[in-house]
């Protein structure tokens, strides 16, 4: 297999800490004998973004970083921002992330909502009986809608235009279909829940009609359900398991419901994300992978939860590198590292989820579990080969 060129942008404050642990996991994957013999390599190129870039270059995002990102299979990013760079306008560190997504044309945002281990289901603000088994993905159209519409702001009146072209809705619908098949696996495609407010908004009536039309024409085998946005907000906290599958939203609804989904999981430390510029495997498709949390400048050193960043790296292997078996191994390792000792886990947890482990210790626990998972997989493969 060829090496995978990956641009790594740690960013500011805890961004560097959590990225360090994700890189540690990738290096552990690469070094395992079962992986090394397949010649799988990760060519990691590190650069600056956000405040760190401002300190060195005077701007939060340089043209050189944009060019590197365009020439990489994927971008793995930490977090940016902090009081040191209390600037406004184009010099705000946070603009670097938006500008990079725009430069890469990352129109599809993917945010999984899944309890990473049975032992941490109690971290959710919802009852454990409600959240156990929850496994859905919030898919957000990322470059259209009201956030990118015409704006007018006067002293006593303001408006934002909320519009979509049919082709934008069709594009995100095709991504939903891809994710549905990926998510469902051998059991068949998962349900797609399309979110709108078609009983009130014209743009949402187009959304529903376009989604239905392309679904019936191109992927009629995939279950499709339309859900009004206000009732979805209720369902997500009352019965999140009923949403298992793909929850497809426009830009503003996706913004709202992806954050609600993170709360369901119990911590932003359990909320990885991906921004894709195309359906994986298609030409000119690249991805940007990052935790959903911010840079947490007030957090003491080595206290951040790196799980979301490690899971983002797993998503990168799944969607940008087509290495599902390694992505699954990392997810399993995360589950073992977090799970109760009584259930066979390592029970290592950072402070945000009721533990005392440092960022480094959490990453080390995932690596320890990962080596066990890969060793077991290699042993099973050898046994199966001998049997045949």
mmCIF file of C-alpha atoms in Angstrom:
data_model
loop_
_atom_site.group_PDB
_atom_site.id
_atom_site.type_symbol
_atom_site.label_atom_id
_atom_site.label_comp_id
_atom_site.label_asym_id
_atom_site.label_seq_id
_atom_site.Cartn_x
_atom_site.Cartn_y
_atom_site.Cartn_z
ATOM 1 C CA UNK A 1 0.000 0.000 0.000
ATOM 2 C CA UNK A 2 1.227 3.566 -0.598
ATOM 3 C CA UNK A 3 1.939 5.945 2.243
ATOM 4 C CA UNK A 4 -0.789 8.394 3.214
ATOM 5 C CA UNK A 5 0.236 12.045 3.207
ATOM 6 C CA UNK A 6 -1.424 13.748 6.171
ATOM 7 C CA UNK A 7 -1.097 17.388 7.210
ATOM 8 C CA UNK A 8 -1.127 17.724 11.006
ATOM 9 C CA UNK A 9 -2.107 21.099 12.479
ATOM 10 C CA UNK A 10 -1.985 20.980 16.305
ATOM 11 C CA UNK A 11 -3.122 24.583 16.767
ATOM 12 C CA UNK A 12 -3.244 26.282 20.163
ATOM 13 C CA UNK A 13 -3.321 25.303 23.857
ATOM 14 C CA UNK A 14 -4.804 21.803 24.307
ATOM 15 C CA UNK A 15 -4.819 21.348 20.532
ATOM 16 C CA UNK A 16 -1.153 20.385 20.686
ATOM 17 C CA UNK A 17 -1.750 18.024 23.631
ATOM 18 C CA UNK A 18 -4.611 16.065 22.104
ATOM 19 C CA UNK A 19 -2.960 15.893 18.681
ATOM 20 C CA UNK A 20 0.137 14.430 20.326
ATOM 21 C CA UNK A 21 -1.930 11.505 21.610
ATOM 22 C CA UNK A 22 -3.640 10.930 18.260
ATOM 23 C CA UNK A 23 -0.236 10.862 16.555
ATOM 24 C CA UNK A 24 0.965 8.416 19.217
ATOM 25 C CA UNK A 25 -1.908 6.106 18.285
ATOM 26 C CA UNK A 26 -1.200 6.411 14.544
ATOM 27 C CA UNK A 27 2.470 5.586 15.130
ATOM 28 C CA UNK A 28 1.479 2.560 17.223
ATOM 29 C CA UNK A 29 -0.766 1.369 14.392
ATOM 30 C CA UNK A 30 1.985 1.852 11.827
ATOM 31 C CA UNK A 31 4.583 0.001 13.920
ATOM 32 C CA UNK A 32 2.498 -3.094 14.658
ATOM 33 C CA UNK A 33 3.891 -6.105 12.752
ATOM 34 C CA UNK A 34 0.530 -6.973 11.194
ATOM 35 C CA UNK A 35 0.320 -3.458 9.739
ATOM 36 C CA UNK A 36 4.001 -2.985 8.914
ATOM 37 C CA UNK A 37 4.028 -6.081 6.701
ATOM 38 C CA UNK A 38 1.311 -4.423 4.592
ATOM 39 C CA UNK A 39 3.651 -1.422 4.100
ATOM 40 C CA UNK A 40 1.040 0.988 5.468
ATOM 41 C CA UNK A 41 2.751 4.279 6.276
ATOM 42 C CA UNK A 42 1.506 7.642 7.507
ATOM 43 C CA UNK A 43 3.565 10.517 6.143
ATOM 44 C CA UNK A 44 2.835 13.203 8.733
ATOM 45 C CA UNK A 45 3.713 16.811 7.933
ATOM 46 C CA UNK A 46 3.334 19.259 10.846
ATOM 47 C CA UNK A 47 2.579 22.957 10.431
ATOM 48 C CA UNK A 48 1.062 25.977 12.197
ATOM 49 C CA UNK A 49 -2.523 27.203 12.375
ATOM 50 C CA UNK A 50 -4.399 29.813 14.389
ATOM 51 C CA UNK A 51 -2.572 31.654 17.158
ATOM 52 C CA UNK A 52 0.657 29.744 16.626
ATOM 53 C CA UNK A 53 0.663 30.882 13.010
ATOM 54 C CA UNK A 54 -0.056 34.476 14.061
ATOM 55 C CA UNK A 55 2.970 34.398 16.384
ATOM 56 C CA UNK A 56 5.298 33.253 13.600
ATOM 57 C CA UNK A 57 3.762 34.559 10.368
ATOM 58 C CA UNK A 58 1.458 37.365 11.490
ATOM 59 C CA UNK A 59 -1.645 35.660 10.048
ATOM 60 C CA UNK A 60 -3.719 32.679 11.289
ATOM 61 C CA UNK A 61 -3.586 30.726 8.007
ATOM 62 C CA UNK A 62 -0.810 30.965 5.438
ATOM 63 C CA UNK A 63 -1.096 30.200 1.708
ATOM 64 C CA UNK A 64 1.564 27.534 2.230
ATOM 65 C CA UNK A 65 -0.646 25.635 4.689
ATOM 66 C CA UNK A 66 -3.581 25.829 2.284
ATOM 67 C CA UNK A 67 -1.408 24.421 -0.496
ATOM 68 C CA UNK A 68 -0.123 21.623 1.750
ATOM 69 C CA UNK A 69 -3.695 20.761 2.744
ATOM 70 C CA UNK A 70 -4.812 20.554 -0.881
ATOM 71 C CA UNK A 71 -1.941 18.182 -1.634
ATOM 72 C CA UNK A 72 -2.647 15.883 1.320
ATOM 73 C CA UNK A 73 -4.996 12.943 1.686
ATOM 74 C CA UNK A 74 -6.328 14.490 4.886
ATOM 75 C CA UNK A 75 -5.821 17.177 7.508
ATOM 76 C CA UNK A 76 -5.738 16.266 11.215
ATOM 77 C CA UNK A 77 -6.387 19.339 13.339
ATOM 78 C CA UNK A 78 -6.443 20.101 17.089
ATOM 79 C CA UNK A 79 -7.979 23.403 18.207
ATOM 80 C CA UNK A 80 -7.291 27.132 17.896
ATOM 81 C CA UNK A 81 -7.868 30.332 19.829
ATOM 82 C CA UNK A 82 -7.179 31.882 23.204
ATOM 83 C CA UNK A 83 -7.077 35.211 25.049
ATOM 84 C CA UNK A 84 -3.511 35.887 23.927
ATOM 85 C CA UNK A 85 -4.842 36.501 20.425
ATOM 86 C CA UNK A 86 -7.836 38.665 21.354
ATOM 87 C CA UNK A 87 -8.084 40.071 17.861
ATOM 88 C CA UNK A 88 -11.103 40.811 15.735
ATOM 89 C CA UNK A 89 -11.878 40.285 12.075
ATOM 90 C CA UNK A 90 -9.525 38.400 9.787
ATOM 91 C CA UNK A 91 -6.788 38.111 12.438
ATOM 92 C CA UNK A 92 -8.887 36.049 14.850
ATOM 93 C CA UNK A 93 -7.307 32.579 15.161
ATOM 94 C CA UNK A 94 -10.733 30.957 14.675
ATOM 95 C CA UNK A 95 -11.023 32.337 11.135
ATOM 96 C CA UNK A 96 -8.230 29.983 10.089
ATOM 97 C CA UNK A 97 -10.440 26.921 10.503
ATOM 98 C CA UNK A 98 -13.348 28.369 8.527
ATOM 99 C CA UNK A 99 -11.030 29.626 5.794
ATOM 100 C CA UNK A 100 -9.271 26.266 5.501
ATOM 101 C CA UNK A 101 -12.572 24.387 5.259
ATOM 102 C CA UNK A 102 -13.677 26.815 2.569
ATOM 103 C CA UNK A 103 -10.380 26.448 0.675
ATOM 104 C CA UNK A 104 -10.798 22.663 0.725
ATOM 105 C CA UNK A 105 -14.498 22.950 -0.222
ATOM 106 C CA UNK A 106 -15.469 20.802 2.758
ATOM 107 C CA UNK A 107 -19.243 20.810 2.292
ATOM 108 C CA UNK A 108 -20.154 17.768 4.418
ATOM 109 C CA UNK A 109 -19.695 17.759 8.188
ATOM 110 C CA UNK A 110 -19.931 14.413 9.988
ATOM 111 C CA UNK A 111 -20.432 14.200 13.763
ATOM 112 C CA UNK A 112 -21.016 10.736 15.262
ATOM 113 C CA UNK A 113 -23.068 10.344 18.431
ATOM 114 C CA UNK A 114 -22.078 7.099 20.084
ATOM 115 C CA UNK A 115 -21.203 6.185 23.647
ATOM 116 C CA UNK A 116 -17.602 5.013 23.141
ATOM 117 C CA UNK A 117 -17.723 2.432 25.941
ATOM 118 C CA UNK A 118 -20.456 0.926 28.140
ATOM 119 C CA UNK A 119 -18.561 2.047 31.227
ATOM 120 C CA UNK A 120 -18.964 5.742 30.425
ATOM 121 C CA UNK A 121 -22.667 5.726 29.527
ATOM 122 C CA UNK A 122 -23.264 7.154 33.002
ATOM 123 C CA UNK A 123 -21.415 10.327 31.929
ATOM 124 C CA UNK A 124 -24.400 11.329 29.814
ATOM 125 C CA UNK A 125 -26.879 13.758 31.413
ATOM 126 C CA UNK A 126 -29.572 11.338 30.250
ATOM 127 C CA UNK A 127 -30.406 8.066 31.955
ATOM 128 C CA UNK A 128 -28.018 5.259 31.110
ATOM 129 C CA UNK A 129 -30.970 3.151 29.959
ATOM 130 C CA UNK A 130 -31.817 5.839 27.386
ATOM 131 C CA UNK A 131 -28.369 6.386 25.877
ATOM 132 C CA UNK A 132 -26.988 2.841 25.877
ATOM 133 C CA UNK A 133 -26.852 1.580 22.312
ATOM 134 C CA UNK A 134 -27.144 5.057 20.778
ATOM 135 C CA UNK A 135 -25.278 5.126 17.463
ATOM 136 C CA UNK A 136 -26.162 7.807 14.939
ATOM 137 C CA UNK A 137 -24.299 10.310 12.775
ATOM 138 C CA UNK A 138 -25.339 13.933 12.348
ATOM 139 C CA UNK A 139 -24.588 14.856 8.737
ATOM 140 C CA UNK A 140 -24.554 18.622 8.189
ATOM 141 C CA UNK A 141 -24.508 20.465 4.880
ATOM 142 C CA UNK A 142 -21.633 22.815 5.606
ATOM 143 C CA UNK A 143 -21.333 25.453 2.867
ATOM 144 C CA UNK A 144 -24.883 26.602 2.098
ATOM 145 C CA UNK A 145 -28.050 27.815 3.750
ATOM 146 C CA UNK A 146 -28.616 30.796 5.982
ATOM 147 C CA UNK A 147 -25.000 31.085 7.144
ATOM 148 C CA UNK A 148 -23.883 31.811 3.586
ATOM 149 C CA UNK A 149 -26.928 33.728 2.327
ATOM 150 C CA UNK A 150 -27.269 37.425 1.579
ATOM 151 C CA UNK A 151 -27.232 39.519 4.753
ATOM 152 C CA UNK A 152 -28.624 42.942 5.597
ATOM 153 C CA UNK A 153 -28.139 44.669 8.932
ATOM 154 C CA UNK A 154 -29.582 48.089 9.771
ATOM 155 C CA UNK A 155 -30.353 49.873 13.011
ATOM 156 C CA UNK A 156 -33.942 48.630 13.297
ATOM 157 C CA UNK A 157 -34.070 45.771 10.799
ATOM 158 C CA UNK A 158 -31.900 42.867 9.725
ATOM 159 C CA UNK A 159 -32.263 39.747 7.625
ATOM 160 C CA UNK A 160 -30.346 36.674 6.486
ATOM 161 C CA UNK A 161 -31.416 34.824 3.349
ATOM 162 C CA UNK A 162 -31.848 31.076 3.855
ATOM 163 C CA UNK A 163 -31.574 29.442 0.457
ATOM 164 C CA UNK A 164 -30.518 26.178 -1.140
ATOM 165 C CA UNK A 165 -30.035 25.026 -4.697
ATOM 166 C CA UNK A 166 -31.373 21.612 -5.636
ATOM 167 C CA UNK A 167 -27.878 20.411 -6.513
ATOM 168 C CA UNK A 168 -26.646 21.213 -2.986
ATOM 169 C CA UNK A 169 -29.439 19.138 -1.474
ATOM 170 C CA UNK A 170 -28.806 16.285 -3.898
ATOM 171 C CA UNK A 171 -25.094 16.348 -3.050
ATOM 172 C CA UNK A 172 -25.640 16.013 0.691
ATOM 173 C CA UNK A 173 -28.287 13.327 0.054
ATOM 174 C CA UNK A 174 -25.739 11.235 -1.825
ATOM 175 C CA UNK A 175 -23.327 11.605 1.073
ATOM 176 C CA UNK A 176 -26.079 10.442 3.429
ATOM 177 C CA UNK A 177 -26.591 7.367 1.268
ATOM 178 C CA UNK A 178 -22.868 6.595 1.315
ATOM 179 C CA UNK A 179 -22.752 6.940 5.106
ATOM 180 C CA UNK A 180 -25.899 4.854 5.470
ATOM 181 C CA UNK A 181 -24.279 1.912 3.708
ATOM 182 C CA UNK A 182 -20.992 2.404 5.580
ATOM 183 C CA UNK A 183 -22.763 2.668 8.927
ATOM 184 C CA UNK A 184 -25.028 -0.317 8.349
ATOM 185 C CA UNK A 185 -22.306 -2.626 7.067
ATOM 186 C CA UNK A 186 -23.255 -6.277 6.468
ATOM 187 C CA UNK A 187 -26.666 -5.743 8.084
ATOM 188 C CA UNK A 188 -27.698 -3.430 5.260
ATOM 189 C CA UNK A 189 -28.037 0.337 5.006
ATOM 190 C CA UNK A 190 -29.014 2.326 8.077
ATOM 191 C CA UNK A 191 -32.050 4.588 8.211
ATOM 192 C CA UNK A 192 -31.701 8.179 7.014
ATOM 193 C CA UNK A 193 -33.636 10.782 8.997
ATOM 194 C CA UNK A 194 -33.902 14.003 6.987
ATOM 195 C CA UNK A 195 -34.525 17.073 9.140
ATOM 196 C CA UNK A 196 -36.490 20.108 7.950
ATOM 197 C CA UNK A 197 -39.243 22.574 8.826
ATOM 198 C CA UNK A 198 -41.308 21.963 5.701
ATOM 199 C CA UNK A 199 -44.582 22.884 7.405
ATOM 200 C CA UNK A 200 -43.420 26.527 7.619
ATOM 201 C CA UNK A 201 -40.389 27.308 5.432
ATOM 202 C CA UNK A 202 -40.266 27.316 1.632
ATOM 203 C CA UNK A 203 -36.580 26.378 1.605
ATOM 204 C CA UNK A 204 -37.415 23.310 3.680
ATOM 205 C CA UNK A 205 -40.205 22.302 1.309
ATOM 206 C CA UNK A 206 -37.631 22.280 -1.497
ATOM 207 C CA UNK A 207 -35.290 20.350 0.791
ATOM 208 C CA UNK A 208 -37.896 17.651 1.483
ATOM 209 C CA UNK A 209 -38.989 17.371 -2.153
ATOM 210 C CA UNK A 210 -35.404 17.191 -3.459
ATOM 211 C CA UNK A 211 -34.378 14.624 -0.840
ATOM 212 C CA UNK A 212 -37.395 12.443 -1.626
ATOM 213 C CA UNK A 213 -36.893 12.659 -5.387
ATOM 214 C CA UNK A 214 -33.217 11.710 -5.403
ATOM 215 C CA UNK A 215 -33.816 8.999 -2.811
ATOM 216 C CA UNK A 216 -36.547 7.353 -4.871
ATOM 217 C CA UNK A 217 -34.442 7.617 -8.022
ATOM 218 C CA UNK A 218 -30.970 6.604 -6.811
ATOM 219 C CA UNK A 219 -31.183 4.642 -3.552
ATOM 220 C CA UNK A 220 -34.737 3.389 -2.924
ATOM 221 C CA UNK A 221 -33.395 0.488 -0.826
ATOM 222 C CA UNK A 222 -32.346 2.836 1.986
ATOM 223 C CA UNK A 223 -35.012 3.606 4.626
ATOM 224 C CA UNK A 224 -35.857 7.328 4.604
ATOM 225 C CA UNK A 225 -37.818 9.255 7.223
ATOM 226 C CA UNK A 226 -38.615 12.982 7.266
ATOM 227 C CA UNK A 227 -38.607 14.652 10.677
ATOM 228 C CA UNK A 228 -39.562 18.212 11.609
ATOM 229 C CA UNK A 229 -36.732 20.000 13.403
ATOM 230 C CA UNK A 230 -38.629 20.904 16.568
ATOM 231 C CA UNK A 231 -39.794 17.345 17.148
ATOM 232 C CA UNK A 232 -36.284 16.042 16.448
ATOM 233 C CA UNK A 233 -34.993 18.146 19.353
ATOM 234 C CA UNK A 234 -37.430 16.293 21.615
ATOM 235 C CA UNK A 235 -36.660 12.845 20.208
ATOM 236 C CA UNK A 236 -32.904 13.300 20.629
ATOM 237 C CA UNK A 237 -33.242 13.591 24.403
ATOM 238 C CA UNK A 238 -36.285 11.354 24.876
ATOM 239 C CA UNK A 239 -35.259 8.388 22.733
ATOM 240 C CA UNK A 240 -31.879 8.951 21.025
ATOM 241 C CA UNK A 241 -31.580 5.272 20.026
ATOM 242 C CA UNK A 242 -34.548 5.700 17.694
ATOM 243 C CA UNK A 243 -32.348 7.952 15.545
ATOM 244 C CA UNK A 244 -29.688 5.283 15.011
ATOM 245 C CA UNK A 245 -28.446 5.718 11.456
ATOM 246 C CA UNK A 246 -27.876 9.021 9.652
ATOM 247 C CA UNK A 247 -29.499 12.299 10.722
ATOM 248 C CA UNK A 248 -29.198 14.582 7.679
ATOM 249 C CA UNK A 249 -29.531 18.339 8.229
ATOM 250 C CA UNK A 250 -29.010 21.625 6.481
ATOM 251 C CA UNK A 251 -26.370 24.008 7.832
ATOM 252 C CA UNK A 252 -28.211 25.679 10.705
ATOM 253 C CA UNK A 253 -30.112 22.605 11.911
ATOM 254 C CA UNK A 254 -26.895 20.582 11.692
ATOM 255 C CA UNK A 255 -25.089 23.185 13.774
ATOM 256 C CA UNK A 256 -27.728 22.958 16.498
ATOM 257 C CA UNK A 257 -28.330 19.219 16.557
ATOM 258 C CA UNK A 258 -24.675 18.166 16.365
ATOM 259 C CA UNK A 259 -24.067 20.046 19.624
ATOM 260 C CA UNK A 260 -27.153 18.483 21.203
ATOM 261 C CA UNK A 261 -25.839 15.094 20.120
ATOM 262 C CA UNK A 262 -22.502 15.815 21.819
ATOM 263 C CA UNK A 263 -24.388 16.444 25.062
ATOM 264 C CA UNK A 264 -26.195 13.119 24.667
ATOM 265 C CA UNK A 265 -22.825 11.347 24.467
ATOM 266 C CA UNK A 266 -21.805 12.979 27.745
ATOM 267 C CA UNK A 267 -18.742 15.044 26.867
ATOM 268 C CA UNK A 268 -17.258 17.053 24.018
ATOM 269 C CA UNK A 269 -14.286 14.788 24.670
ATOM 270 C CA UNK A 270 -16.365 12.066 23.005
ATOM 271 C CA UNK A 271 -17.270 14.163 19.958
ATOM 272 C CA UNK A 272 -15.019 13.647 16.933
ATOM 273 C CA UNK A 273 -15.808 15.169 13.561
ATOM 274 C CA UNK A 274 -14.938 15.113 9.887
ATOM 275 C CA UNK A 275 -15.438 17.681 7.138
ATOM 276 C CA UNK A 276 -15.345 16.139 3.662
ATOM 277 C CA UNK A 277 -15.107 17.721 0.225
ATOM 278 C CA UNK A 278 -16.627 14.750 -1.551
ATOM 279 C CA UNK A 279 -17.808 11.191 -1.143
ATOM 280 C CA UNK A 280 -14.752 9.152 -0.073
ATOM 281 C CA UNK A 281 -13.061 7.429 -2.988
ATOM 282 C CA UNK A 282 -14.145 10.006 -5.528
ATOM 283 C CA UNK A 283 -11.547 12.194 -7.293
ATOM 284 C CA UNK A 284 -10.599 15.466 -5.570
ATOM 285 C CA UNK A 285 -12.064 14.272 -2.278
ATOM 286 C CA UNK A 286 -10.183 15.304 0.856
ATOM 287 C CA UNK A 287 -11.084 15.484 4.523
ATOM 288 C CA UNK A 288 -10.409 17.606 7.573
ATOM 289 C CA UNK A 289 -10.641 15.799 10.911
ATOM 290 C CA UNK A 290 -10.858 17.427 14.323
ATOM 291 C CA UNK A 291 -12.390 17.176 17.801
ATOM 292 C CA UNK A 292 -15.503 19.265 18.341
ATOM 293 C CA UNK A 293 -14.162 20.997 21.443
ATOM 294 C CA UNK A 294 -12.196 24.237 21.555
ATOM 295 C CA UNK A 295 -8.684 25.064 22.720
ATOM 296 C CA UNK A 296 -9.609 25.329 26.456
ATOM 297 C CA UNK A 297 -6.912 27.887 27.383
ATOM 298 C CA UNK A 298 -7.931 27.807 31.072
ATOM 299 C CA UNK A 299 -7.380 24.055 31.425
ATOM 300 C CA UNK A 300 -4.167 23.078 33.274
ATOM 301 C CA UNK A 301 -1.516 21.337 31.173
ATOM 302 C CA UNK A 302 -1.964 17.636 30.434
ATOM 303 C CA UNK A 303 -5.573 17.455 31.644
ATOM 304 C CA UNK A 304 -7.488 17.457 28.343
ATOM 305 C CA UNK A 305 -9.446 14.452 27.131
ATOM 306 C CA UNK A 306 -7.806 13.243 23.868
ATOM 307 C CA UNK A 307 -10.471 10.672 22.984
ATOM 308 C CA UNK A 308 -12.338 12.858 20.462
ATOM 309 C CA UNK A 309 -9.076 13.573 18.639
ATOM 310 C CA UNK A 310 -8.090 9.904 18.642
ATOM 311 C CA UNK A 311 -11.540 9.036 17.308
ATOM 312 C CA UNK A 312 -11.159 11.765 14.670
ATOM 313 C CA UNK A 313 -7.951 10.041 13.568
ATOM 314 C CA UNK A 314 -9.926 6.788 13.335
ATOM 315 C CA UNK A 315 -12.505 8.561 11.147
ATOM 316 C CA UNK A 316 -9.633 9.759 8.970
ATOM 317 C CA UNK A 317 -8.485 6.178 8.454
ATOM 318 C CA UNK A 318 -12.048 5.144 7.622
ATOM 319 C CA UNK A 319 -13.054 7.899 5.202
ATOM 320 C CA UNK A 320 -9.820 9.253 3.703
ATOM 321 C CA UNK A 321 -7.541 6.204 3.820
ATOM 322 C CA UNK A 322 -10.086 3.380 3.289
ATOM 323 C CA UNK A 323 -8.602 1.511 6.256
ATOM 324 C CA UNK A 324 -11.797 0.433 7.975
ATOM 325 C CA UNK A 325 -10.159 -2.459 9.809
ATOM 326 C CA UNK A 326 -7.690 -0.104 11.504
ATOM 327 C CA UNK A 327 -10.370 2.484 12.267
ATOM 328 C CA UNK A 328 -12.429 -0.263 13.903
ATOM 329 C CA UNK A 329 -9.379 -1.405 15.883
ATOM 330 C CA UNK A 330 -8.859 2.110 17.268
ATOM 331 C CA UNK A 331 -12.537 2.410 18.199
ATOM 332 C CA UNK A 332 -12.366 -0.939 19.994
ATOM 333 C CA UNK A 333 -9.196 0.144 21.797
ATOM 334 C CA UNK A 334 -10.881 3.343 22.983
ATOM 335 C CA UNK A 335 -13.764 1.278 24.342
ATOM 336 C CA UNK A 336 -11.410 -1.055 26.233
ATOM 337 C CA UNK A 337 -9.332 1.805 27.631
ATOM 338 C CA UNK A 338 -12.430 3.542 29.015
ATOM 339 C CA UNK A 339 -14.475 0.547 30.145
ATOM 340 C CA UNK A 340 -14.791 -0.673 33.740
ATOM 341 C CA UNK A 341 -12.156 -3.110 34.987
ATOM 342 C CA UNK A 342 -14.965 -5.430 36.039
ATOM 343 C CA UNK A 343 -15.945 -5.667 32.364
ATOM 344 C CA UNK A 344 -12.398 -6.295 31.170
ATOM 345 C CA UNK A 345 -11.477 -2.684 30.490
ATOM 346 C CA UNK A 346 -8.603 -0.562 31.738
ATOM 347 C CA UNK A 347 -10.894 2.042 33.351
ATOM 348 C CA UNK A 348 -8.628 4.974 32.504
ATOM 349 C CA UNK A 349 -10.528 8.269 32.339
ATOM 350 C CA UNK A 350 -9.729 11.967 32.333
ATOM 351 C CA UNK A 351 -11.276 14.497 34.714
ATOM 352 C CA UNK A 352 -14.163 15.532 32.462
ATOM 353 C CA UNK A 353 -15.563 12.005 32.664
ATOM 354 C CA UNK A 354 -14.991 11.346 36.352
ATOM 355 C CA UNK A 355 -11.411 10.098 36.311
ATOM 356 C CA UNK A 356 -7.968 11.342 37.288
ATOM 357 C CA UNK A 357 -5.880 10.358 34.263
ATOM 358 C CA UNK A 358 -3.738 12.872 32.431
ATOM 359 C CA UNK A 359 -3.922 13.440 28.689
ATOM 360 C CA UNK A 360 -0.758 11.378 28.280
ATOM 361 C CA UNK A 361 -2.045 8.532 30.447
ATOM 362 C CA UNK A 362 -5.297 8.399 28.482
ATOM 363 C CA UNK A 363 -3.377 8.171 25.210
ATOM 364 C CA UNK A 364 -1.070 5.506 26.644
ATOM 365 C CA UNK A 365 -4.083 3.447 27.730
ATOM 366 C CA UNK A 366 -5.540 3.569 24.214
ATOM 367 C CA UNK A 367 -2.200 2.436 22.766
ATOM 368 C CA UNK A 368 -1.996 -0.434 25.275
ATOM 369 C CA UNK A 369 -5.502 -1.561 24.367
ATOM 370 C CA UNK A 370 -4.825 -1.077 20.656
ATOM 371 C CA UNK A 371 -1.825 -3.401 20.721
ATOM 372 C CA UNK A 372 -4.000 -6.029 22.409
ATOM 373 C CA UNK A 373 -6.673 -5.626 19.732
ATOM 374 C CA UNK A 374 -4.180 -5.863 16.865
ATOM 375 C CA UNK A 375 -2.370 -8.824 18.457
ATOM 376 C CA UNK A 376 -5.667 -10.667 18.833
ATOM 377 C CA UNK A 377 -6.673 -9.909 15.243
ATOM 378 C CA UNK A 378 -3.317 -11.157 13.972
ATOM 379 C CA UNK A 379 -3.581 -14.334 16.050
ATOM 380 C CA UNK A 380 -7.102 -15.004 14.779
ATOM 381 C CA UNK A 381 -5.984 -14.467 11.195
ATOM 382 C CA UNK A 382 -3.092 -16.905 11.627
ATOM 383 C CA UNK A 383 -5.399 -19.508 13.188
ATOM 384 C CA UNK A 384 -7.883 -19.132 10.349
ATOM 385 C CA UNK A 385 -5.096 -19.444 7.785
ATOM 386 C CA UNK A 386 -3.801 -22.613 9.446
ATOM 387 C CA UNK A 387 -7.301 -24.078 9.539
ATOM 388 C CA UNK A 388 -7.706 -23.557 5.792
#
